[in-house]
PDB file of C-alpha atoms in Angstrom:
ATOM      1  CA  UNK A 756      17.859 -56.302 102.933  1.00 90.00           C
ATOM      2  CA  UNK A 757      16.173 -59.320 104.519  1.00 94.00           C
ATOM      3  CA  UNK A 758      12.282 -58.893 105.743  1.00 95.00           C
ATOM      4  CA  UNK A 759      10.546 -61.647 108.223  1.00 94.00           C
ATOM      5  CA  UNK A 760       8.289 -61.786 110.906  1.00 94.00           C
ATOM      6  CA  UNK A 761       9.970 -63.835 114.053  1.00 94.00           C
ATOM      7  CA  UNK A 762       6.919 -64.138 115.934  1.00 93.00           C
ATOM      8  CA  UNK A 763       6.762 -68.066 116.067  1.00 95.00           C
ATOM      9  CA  UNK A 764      10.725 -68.266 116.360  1.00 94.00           C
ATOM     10  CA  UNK A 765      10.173 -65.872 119.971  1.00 93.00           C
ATOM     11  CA  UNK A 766       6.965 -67.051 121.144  1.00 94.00           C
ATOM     12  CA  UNK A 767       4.739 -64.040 121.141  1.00 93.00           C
ATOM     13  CA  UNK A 768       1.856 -63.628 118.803  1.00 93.00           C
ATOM     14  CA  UNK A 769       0.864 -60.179 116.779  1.00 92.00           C
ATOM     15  CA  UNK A 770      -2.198 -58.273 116.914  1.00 93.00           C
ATOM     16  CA  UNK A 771      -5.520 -59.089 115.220  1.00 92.00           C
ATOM     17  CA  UNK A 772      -5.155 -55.388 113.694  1.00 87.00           C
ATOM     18  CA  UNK A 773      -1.405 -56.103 112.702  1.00 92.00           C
ATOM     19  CA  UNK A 774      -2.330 -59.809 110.811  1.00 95.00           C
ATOM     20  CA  UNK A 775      -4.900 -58.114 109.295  1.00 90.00           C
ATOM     21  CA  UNK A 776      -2.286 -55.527 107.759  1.00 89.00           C
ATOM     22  CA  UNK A 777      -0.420 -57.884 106.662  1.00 94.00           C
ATOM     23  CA  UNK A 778      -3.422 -60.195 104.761  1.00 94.00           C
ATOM     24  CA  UNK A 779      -4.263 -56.738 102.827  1.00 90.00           C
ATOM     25  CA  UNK A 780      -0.656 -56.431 101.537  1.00 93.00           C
ATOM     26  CA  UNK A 781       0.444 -59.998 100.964  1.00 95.00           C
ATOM     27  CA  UNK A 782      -2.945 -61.857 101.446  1.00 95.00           C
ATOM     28  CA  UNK A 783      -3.791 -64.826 103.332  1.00 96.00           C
ATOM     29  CA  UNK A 784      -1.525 -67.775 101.632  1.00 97.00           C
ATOM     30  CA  UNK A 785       1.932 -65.587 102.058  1.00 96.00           C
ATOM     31  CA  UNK A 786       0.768 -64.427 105.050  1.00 97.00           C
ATOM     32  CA  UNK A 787       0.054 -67.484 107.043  1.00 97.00           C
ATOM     33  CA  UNK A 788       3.379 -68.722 105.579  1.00 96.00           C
ATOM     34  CA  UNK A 789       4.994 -65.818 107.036  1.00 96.00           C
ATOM     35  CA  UNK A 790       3.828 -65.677 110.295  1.00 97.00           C
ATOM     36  CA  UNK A 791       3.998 -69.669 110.970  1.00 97.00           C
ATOM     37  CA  UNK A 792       7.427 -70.123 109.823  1.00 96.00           C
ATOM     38  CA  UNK A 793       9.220 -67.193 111.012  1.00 95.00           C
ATOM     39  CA  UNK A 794      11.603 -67.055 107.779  1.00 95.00           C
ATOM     40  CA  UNK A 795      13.373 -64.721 106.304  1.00 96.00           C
ATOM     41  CA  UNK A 796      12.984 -63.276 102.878  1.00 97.00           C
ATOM     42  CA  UNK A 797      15.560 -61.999 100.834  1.00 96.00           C
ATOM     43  CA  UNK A 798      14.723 -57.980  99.194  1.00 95.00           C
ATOM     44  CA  UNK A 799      13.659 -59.915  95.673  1.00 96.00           C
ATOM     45  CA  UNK A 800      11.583 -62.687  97.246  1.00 96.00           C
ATOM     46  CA  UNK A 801       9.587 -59.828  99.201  1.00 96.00           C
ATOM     47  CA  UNK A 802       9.176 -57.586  96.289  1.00 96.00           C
ATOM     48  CA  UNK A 803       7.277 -60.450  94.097  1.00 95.00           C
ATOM     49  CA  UNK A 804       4.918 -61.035  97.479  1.00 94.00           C
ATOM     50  CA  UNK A 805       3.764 -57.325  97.332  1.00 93.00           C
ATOM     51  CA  UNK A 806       5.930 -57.034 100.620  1.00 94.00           C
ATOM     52  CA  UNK A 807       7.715 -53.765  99.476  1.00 94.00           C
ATOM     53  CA  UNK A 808       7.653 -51.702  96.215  1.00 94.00           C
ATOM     54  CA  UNK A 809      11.057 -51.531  95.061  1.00 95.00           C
ATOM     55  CA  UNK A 810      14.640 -52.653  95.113  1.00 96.00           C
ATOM     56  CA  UNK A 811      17.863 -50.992  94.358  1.00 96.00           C
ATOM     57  CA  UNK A 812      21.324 -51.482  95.379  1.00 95.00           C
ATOM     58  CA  UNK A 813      22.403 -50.011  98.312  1.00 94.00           C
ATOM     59  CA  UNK A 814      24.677 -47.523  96.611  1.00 96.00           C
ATOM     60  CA  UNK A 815      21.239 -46.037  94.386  1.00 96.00           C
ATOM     61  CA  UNK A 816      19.157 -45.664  97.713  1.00 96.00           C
ATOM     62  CA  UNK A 817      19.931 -42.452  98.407  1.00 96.00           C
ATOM     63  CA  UNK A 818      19.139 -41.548  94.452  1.00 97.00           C
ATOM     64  CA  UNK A 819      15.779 -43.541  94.671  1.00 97.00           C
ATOM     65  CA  UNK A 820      14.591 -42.153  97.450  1.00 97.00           C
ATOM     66  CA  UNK A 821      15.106 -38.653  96.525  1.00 97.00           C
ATOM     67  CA  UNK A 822      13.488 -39.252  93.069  1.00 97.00           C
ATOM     68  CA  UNK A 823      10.462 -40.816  94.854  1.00 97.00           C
ATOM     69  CA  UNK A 824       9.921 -37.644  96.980  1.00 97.00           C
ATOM     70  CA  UNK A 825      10.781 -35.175  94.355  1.00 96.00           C
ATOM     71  CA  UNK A 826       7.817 -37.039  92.196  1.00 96.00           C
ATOM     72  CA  UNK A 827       5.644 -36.854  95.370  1.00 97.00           C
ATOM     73  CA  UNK A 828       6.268 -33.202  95.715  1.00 96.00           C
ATOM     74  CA  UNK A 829       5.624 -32.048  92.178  1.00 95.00           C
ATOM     75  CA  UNK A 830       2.007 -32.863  92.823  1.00 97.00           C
ATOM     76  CA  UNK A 831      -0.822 -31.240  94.490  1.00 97.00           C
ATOM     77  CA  UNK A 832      -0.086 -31.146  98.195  1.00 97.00           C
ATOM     78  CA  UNK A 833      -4.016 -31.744  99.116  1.00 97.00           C
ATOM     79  CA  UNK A 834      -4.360 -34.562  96.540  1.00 97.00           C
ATOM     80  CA  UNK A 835      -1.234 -35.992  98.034  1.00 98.00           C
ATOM     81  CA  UNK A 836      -3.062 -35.490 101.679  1.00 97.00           C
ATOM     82  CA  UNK A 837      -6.462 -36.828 100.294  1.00 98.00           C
ATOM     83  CA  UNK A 838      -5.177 -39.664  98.645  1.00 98.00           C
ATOM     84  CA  UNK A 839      -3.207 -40.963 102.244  1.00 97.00           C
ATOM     85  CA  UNK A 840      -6.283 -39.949 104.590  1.00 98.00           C
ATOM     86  CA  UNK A 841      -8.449 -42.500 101.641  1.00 97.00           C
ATOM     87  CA  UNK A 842      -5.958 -44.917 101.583  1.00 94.00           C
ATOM     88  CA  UNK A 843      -5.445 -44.951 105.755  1.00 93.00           C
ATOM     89  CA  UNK A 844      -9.202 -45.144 106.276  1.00 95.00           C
ATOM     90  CA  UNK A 845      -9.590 -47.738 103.443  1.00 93.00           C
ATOM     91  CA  UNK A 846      -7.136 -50.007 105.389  1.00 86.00           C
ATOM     92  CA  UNK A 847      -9.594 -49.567 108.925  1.00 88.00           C
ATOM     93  CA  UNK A 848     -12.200 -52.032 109.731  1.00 87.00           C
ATOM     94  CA  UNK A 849     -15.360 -50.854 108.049  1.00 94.00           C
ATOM     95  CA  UNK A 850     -17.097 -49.938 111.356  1.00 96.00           C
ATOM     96  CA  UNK A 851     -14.125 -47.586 112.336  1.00 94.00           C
ATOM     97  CA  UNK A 852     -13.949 -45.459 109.100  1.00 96.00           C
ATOM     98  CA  UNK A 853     -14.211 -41.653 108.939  1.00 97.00           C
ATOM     99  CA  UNK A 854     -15.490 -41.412 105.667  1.00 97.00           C
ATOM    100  CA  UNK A 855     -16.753 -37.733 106.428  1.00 97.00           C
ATOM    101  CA  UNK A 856     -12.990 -37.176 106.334  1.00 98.00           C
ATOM    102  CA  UNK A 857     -12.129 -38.964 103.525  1.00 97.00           C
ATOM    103  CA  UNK A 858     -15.092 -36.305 102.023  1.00 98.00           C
ATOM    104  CA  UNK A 859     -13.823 -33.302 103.377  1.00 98.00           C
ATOM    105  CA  UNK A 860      -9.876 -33.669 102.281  1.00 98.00           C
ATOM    106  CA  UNK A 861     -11.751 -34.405  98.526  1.00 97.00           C
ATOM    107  CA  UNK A 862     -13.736 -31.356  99.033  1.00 97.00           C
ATOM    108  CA  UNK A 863     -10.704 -29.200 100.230  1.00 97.00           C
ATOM    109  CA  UNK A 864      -8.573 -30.257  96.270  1.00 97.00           C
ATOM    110  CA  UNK A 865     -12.005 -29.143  94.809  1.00 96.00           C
ATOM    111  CA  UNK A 866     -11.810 -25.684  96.737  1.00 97.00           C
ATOM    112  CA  UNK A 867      -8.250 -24.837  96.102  1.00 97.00           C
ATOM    113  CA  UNK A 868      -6.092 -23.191  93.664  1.00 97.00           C
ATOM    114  CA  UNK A 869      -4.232 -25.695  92.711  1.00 97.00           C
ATOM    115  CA  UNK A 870      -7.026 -27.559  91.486  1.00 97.00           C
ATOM    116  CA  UNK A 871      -6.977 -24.319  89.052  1.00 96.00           C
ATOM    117  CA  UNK A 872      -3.590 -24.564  88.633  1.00 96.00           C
ATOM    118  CA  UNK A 873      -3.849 -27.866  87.828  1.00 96.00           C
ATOM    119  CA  UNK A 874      -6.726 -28.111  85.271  1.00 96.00           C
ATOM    120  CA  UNK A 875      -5.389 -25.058  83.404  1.00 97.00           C
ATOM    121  CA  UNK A 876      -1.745 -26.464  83.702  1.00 97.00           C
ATOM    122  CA  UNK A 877      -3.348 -29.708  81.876  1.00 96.00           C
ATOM    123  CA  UNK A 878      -5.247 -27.566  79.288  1.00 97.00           C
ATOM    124  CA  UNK A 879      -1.536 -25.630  77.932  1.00 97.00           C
ATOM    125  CA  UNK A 880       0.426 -28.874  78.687  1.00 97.00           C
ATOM    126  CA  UNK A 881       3.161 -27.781  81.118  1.00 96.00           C
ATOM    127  CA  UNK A 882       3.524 -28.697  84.358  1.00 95.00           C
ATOM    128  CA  UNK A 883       1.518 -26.889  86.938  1.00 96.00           C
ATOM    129  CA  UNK A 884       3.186 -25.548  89.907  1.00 95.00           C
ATOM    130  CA  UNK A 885       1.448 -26.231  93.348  1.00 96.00           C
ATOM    131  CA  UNK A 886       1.141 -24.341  96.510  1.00 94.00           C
ATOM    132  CA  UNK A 887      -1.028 -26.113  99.020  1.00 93.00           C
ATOM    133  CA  UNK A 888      -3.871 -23.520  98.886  1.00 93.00           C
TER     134      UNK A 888
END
């Protein structure tokens, strides 16, 4: 895979929202180098800027990808849920932030089974198996 921005190759520029995005991942030095030159990056040069997380050949994608989910799913649904609504709000400007959600999706693991499941599954050393509830 290649990754680049074209915005100074077509003329348009990106959102303030958008640059800032990109700053978080990359920060400001790749960033800026990104957006003003327009290049392309090859898979490798993009995984050592923070750009993406992994790279495999094209004939392990499939294998990869599946793996990744399946590790995803073997945990706790609302952690999982928790963790994203955290991360997303994180990511917002400071102003903009629904931290009472970020509270209430932490709240909701406490509350559930699976945070039973889980504790207990950690306690006899097995692997705990999730429901959502």
């Amino acid at each position: 895979a290649v990754f680049g921005i074209p915005a100074a190759k077509l003329g348009l520029g990106y959102s303030f929202e958008s640059v800032e995005k990109l700053i978080g991942i990359v920060g400001p030095a790749i960033a800026k180098e990104l957006l003003f030159t327009g290049k392309r990056v090859s898979a490798q040069e993009a995984l050592r800027m923070g750009l993406i997380n992994q790279v495999v050949p094209e004939s392990e994608l499939e294998r990869a990808v599946r793996e990744l989910a399946g590790e995803i799913a073997q945990n706790a649904p609302l952690t999982v849920r928790a963790a994203k609504i955290a991360v997303d709000q994180a990511m917002k400007d400071p102003a903009k932030r629904d931290l009472a959600q970020v509270e209430a999706s932490i709240r909701a693991c406490f509350d559930s089974q699976d945070y039973t499941v889980g504790r207990k599954a950690f306690l006899e050393k097995r692997t705990p198996q999730f429901t959502g509830t």
